[in-house]
Amino acid sequence: MFSMKVKYALKALLYLARQQDQGPTLIADIALSENIPKKFLEAILLELRSSGILHNRKGKGGGYMLARPVDALSVGQIVEIFDGPMMAPVCVTYSAVLNCHMCDQAHQCGLKLIMEQVRNVVTTLLADTKLADILSQIEAARNANVVMFNI
C-alpha cells in the first residue's frame, strides 16, 4: 500500500523519536539500527528536512532530530510527502471531470460510492494517527509480551 520510502521514513522517524532526548542522531546509526540502506536513507532524510519534519546539525555532535513534537507529526503527512495524496480510481478523485470508461452514470456507480468512502476513511485515519500514537502502541505491544513471574 505504501512505498518503501514511506516505510523507511516512518521507521527512521520512530527511531529518532525514541532517541530525541539524546540529541542529534547520525544517519549511520539510524541505518544500522533500522536496517535501511544508508544512501536511500540519506535521500529520505533530506526530503523530510526540506519538508520541515526534521532539523539537522552539521559537524561534531551533529546529525538529525525531529523538528516537531511526535504528537504533531501524522502518518498522513509522511505518506503525502513521499507518495502524494491518497488516491482511488480516477472517477473517485475530488477533481475528476472524466467518467470511468465503464460507467454511463458515474453518480450512480456503486463502486465509486464505496471507494469514495474507503479513500476518505483511510485518509482520515492516516491524518489522525500521530507518531506518538504509534510509539504508544509499540510500547503497549512490548509490555504485553513481557512475562512476569511473581513468587
PDB file of C-alpha atoms in Angstrom, residues 6-101:
ATOM      1  CA  VAL A   6       7.240   5.832   3.318  1.00  0.00           C
ATOM      2  CA  LYS A   7       8.059   2.659   5.249  1.00  0.00           C
ATOM      3  CA  TYR A   8      11.693   3.650   5.734  1.00  0.00           C
ATOM      4  CA  ALA A   9      10.750   7.244   6.584  1.00  0.00           C
ATOM      5  CA  LEU A  10       8.382   6.042   9.305  1.00  0.00           C
ATOM      6  CA  LYS A  11      10.986   3.644  10.693  1.00  0.00           C
ATOM      7  CA  ALA A  12      13.586   6.425  10.764  1.00  0.00           C
ATOM      8  CA  LEU A  13      11.199   8.916  12.358  1.00  0.00           C
ATOM      9  CA  LEU A  14      10.171   6.455  15.064  1.00  0.00           C
ATOM     10  CA  TYR A  15      13.837   5.750  15.767  1.00  0.00           C
ATOM     11  CA  LEU A  16      14.557   9.483  16.011  1.00  0.00           C
ATOM     12  CA  ALA A  17      11.558   9.921  18.296  1.00  0.00           C
ATOM     13  CA  ARG A  18      12.923   7.279  20.670  1.00  0.00           C
ATOM     14  CA  GLN A  19      16.362   8.948  20.578  1.00  0.00           C
ATOM     15  CA  GLN A  20      15.245  12.570  20.819  1.00  0.00           C
ATOM     16  CA  ASP A  21      16.417  13.041  24.428  1.00  0.00           C
ATOM     17  CA  GLN A  22      19.941  12.134  23.331  1.00  0.00           C
ATOM     18  CA  GLY A  23      20.314  14.943  20.789  1.00  0.00           C
ATOM     19  CA  PRO A  24      21.107  14.654  17.075  1.00  0.00           C
ATOM     20  CA  THR A  25      21.408  11.163  15.613  1.00  0.00           C
ATOM     21  CA  LEU A  26      23.796  10.108  12.857  1.00  0.00           C
ATOM     22  CA  ILE A  27      22.455   8.671   9.613  1.00  0.00           C
ATOM     23  CA  ALA A  28      24.716   5.652  10.059  1.00  0.00           C
ATOM     24  CA  ASP A  29      23.148   4.881  13.451  1.00  0.00           C
ATOM     25  CA  ILE A  30      19.619   5.045  12.046  1.00  0.00           C
ATOM     26  CA  ALA A  31      20.557   2.948   9.008  1.00  0.00           C
ATOM     27  CA  LEU A  32      22.220   0.277  11.128  1.00  0.00           C
ATOM     28  CA  SER A  33      19.508   0.093  13.773  1.00  0.00           C
ATOM     29  CA  GLU A  34      16.580   0.084  11.349  1.00  0.00           C
ATOM     30  CA  ASN A  35      18.235  -1.951   8.574  1.00  0.00           C
ATOM     31  CA  ILE A  36      17.790   0.783   5.964  1.00  0.00           C
ATOM     32  CA  PRO A  37      20.293   1.227   3.106  1.00  0.00           C
ATOM     33  CA  LYS A  38      22.330   4.311   4.032  1.00  0.00           C
ATOM     34  CA  LYS A  39      22.219   6.046   0.624  1.00  0.00           C
ATOM     35  CA  PHE A  40      18.457   5.521   0.401  1.00  0.00           C
ATOM     36  CA  LEU A  41      18.054   6.827   3.953  1.00  0.00           C
ATOM     37  CA  GLU A  42      20.108   9.942   3.156  1.00  0.00           C
ATOM     38  CA  ALA A  43      17.694  10.877   0.368  1.00  0.00           C
ATOM     39  CA  ILE A  44      14.684  10.211   2.604  1.00  0.00           C
ATOM     40  CA  LEU A  45      16.055  12.328   5.456  1.00  0.00           C
ATOM     41  CA  LEU A  46      16.864  15.193   3.077  1.00  0.00           C
ATOM     42  CA  GLU A  47      13.280  15.143   1.840  1.00  0.00           C
ATOM     43  CA  LEU A  48      11.975  15.121   5.423  1.00  0.00           C
ATOM     44  CA  ARG A  49      14.261  18.030   6.263  1.00  0.00           C
ATOM     45  CA  SER A  50      13.124  20.066   3.270  1.00  0.00           C
ATOM     46  CA  SER A  51       9.514  19.345   4.303  1.00  0.00           C
ATOM     47  CA  GLY A  52      10.128  20.748   7.785  1.00  0.00           C
ATOM     48  CA  ILE A  53       9.823  17.398   9.559  1.00  0.00           C
ATOM     49  CA  LEU A  54      13.495  17.208  10.572  1.00  0.00           C
ATOM     50  CA  HIS A  55      16.335  19.516  11.585  1.00  0.00           C
ATOM     51  CA  ASN A  56      19.940  18.638  11.042  1.00  0.00           C
ATOM     52  CA  ARG A  57      23.093  19.852  12.712  1.00  0.00           C
ATOM     53  CA  LYS A  58      26.404  19.658  10.895  1.00  0.00           C
ATOM     54  CA  GLY A  59      29.819  18.959  12.332  1.00  0.00           C
ATOM     55  CA  LYS A  60      30.891  17.240  15.528  1.00  0.00           C
ATOM     56  CA  GLY A  61      27.865  16.223  17.562  1.00  0.00           C
ATOM     57  CA  GLY A  62      25.699  16.692  14.504  1.00  0.00           C
ATOM     58  CA  GLY A  63      23.000  14.579  12.981  1.00  0.00           C
ATOM     59  CA  TYR A  64      19.239  14.603  12.550  1.00  0.00           C
ATOM     60  CA  MET A  65      16.455  15.307  15.033  1.00  0.00           C
ATOM     61  CA  LEU A  66      12.724  15.868  14.862  1.00  0.00           C
ATOM     62  CA  ALA A  67      11.682  19.446  14.108  1.00  0.00           C
ATOM     63  CA  ARG A  68       8.285  18.990  15.766  1.00  0.00           C
ATOM     64  CA  PRO A  69       6.863  17.021  18.678  1.00  0.00           C
ATOM     65  CA  VAL A  70       5.758  13.455  17.913  1.00  0.00           C
ATOM     66  CA  ASP A  71       2.147  14.353  18.654  1.00  0.00           C
ATOM     67  CA  ALA A  72       2.275  16.948  15.858  1.00  0.00           C
ATOM     68  CA  LEU A  73       3.535  14.571  13.148  1.00  0.00           C
ATOM     69  CA  SER A  74       0.970  12.391  11.409  1.00  0.00           C
ATOM     70  CA  VAL A  75       1.418   9.307   9.288  1.00  0.00           C
ATOM     71  CA  GLY A  76      -0.678  11.078   6.656  1.00  0.00           C
ATOM     72  CA  GLN A  77       1.897  13.874   6.390  1.00  0.00           C
ATOM     73  CA  ILE A  78       4.678  11.366   5.766  1.00  0.00           C
ATOM     74  CA  VAL A  79       2.656   9.403   3.217  1.00  0.00           C
ATOM     75  CA  GLU A  80       1.819  12.592   1.342  1.00  0.00           C
ATOM     76  CA  ILE A  81       5.457  13.753   1.251  1.00  0.00           C
ATOM     77  CA  PHE A  82       6.625  10.586  -0.492  1.00  0.00           C
ATOM     78  CA  ASP A  83       3.563   9.060  -2.162  1.00  0.00           C
ATOM     79  CA  GLY A  84       1.348  12.101  -2.685  1.00  0.00           C
ATOM     80  CA  PRO A  85      -2.294  12.260  -1.649  1.00  0.00           C
ATOM     81  CA  MET A  86      -4.186   9.033  -1.111  1.00  0.00           C
ATOM     82  CA  MET A  87      -5.720   8.170  -4.447  1.00  0.00           C
ATOM     83  CA  ALA A  88      -8.550   5.977  -5.514  1.00  0.00           C
ATOM     84  CA  PRO A  89      -9.697   5.156  -9.039  1.00  0.00           C
ATOM     85  CA  VAL A  90      -9.776   8.218 -11.323  1.00  0.00           C
ATOM     86  CA  CYS A  91     -13.525   8.544 -11.110  1.00  0.00           C
ATOM     87  CA  VAL A  92     -13.274   8.880  -7.311  1.00  0.00           C
ATOM     88  CA  THR A  93     -10.782  11.732  -7.140  1.00  0.00           C
ATOM     89  CA  TYR A  94     -12.075  15.065  -5.906  1.00  0.00           C
ATOM     90  CA  SER A  95     -11.133  16.855  -9.112  1.00  0.00           C
ATOM     91  CA  ALA A  96     -12.101  14.186 -11.611  1.00  0.00           C
ATOM     92  CA  VAL A  97     -14.055  15.544 -14.543  1.00  0.00           C
ATOM     93  CA  LEU A  98     -13.867  12.341 -16.527  1.00  0.00           C
ATOM     94  CA  ASN A  99     -16.231   9.477 -16.043  1.00  0.00           C
ATOM     95  CA  CYS A 100     -14.959   5.972 -15.640  1.00  0.00           C
ATOM     96  CA  HIS A 101     -14.871   4.237 -19.002  1.00  0.00           C
TER      97      HIS A 101
END
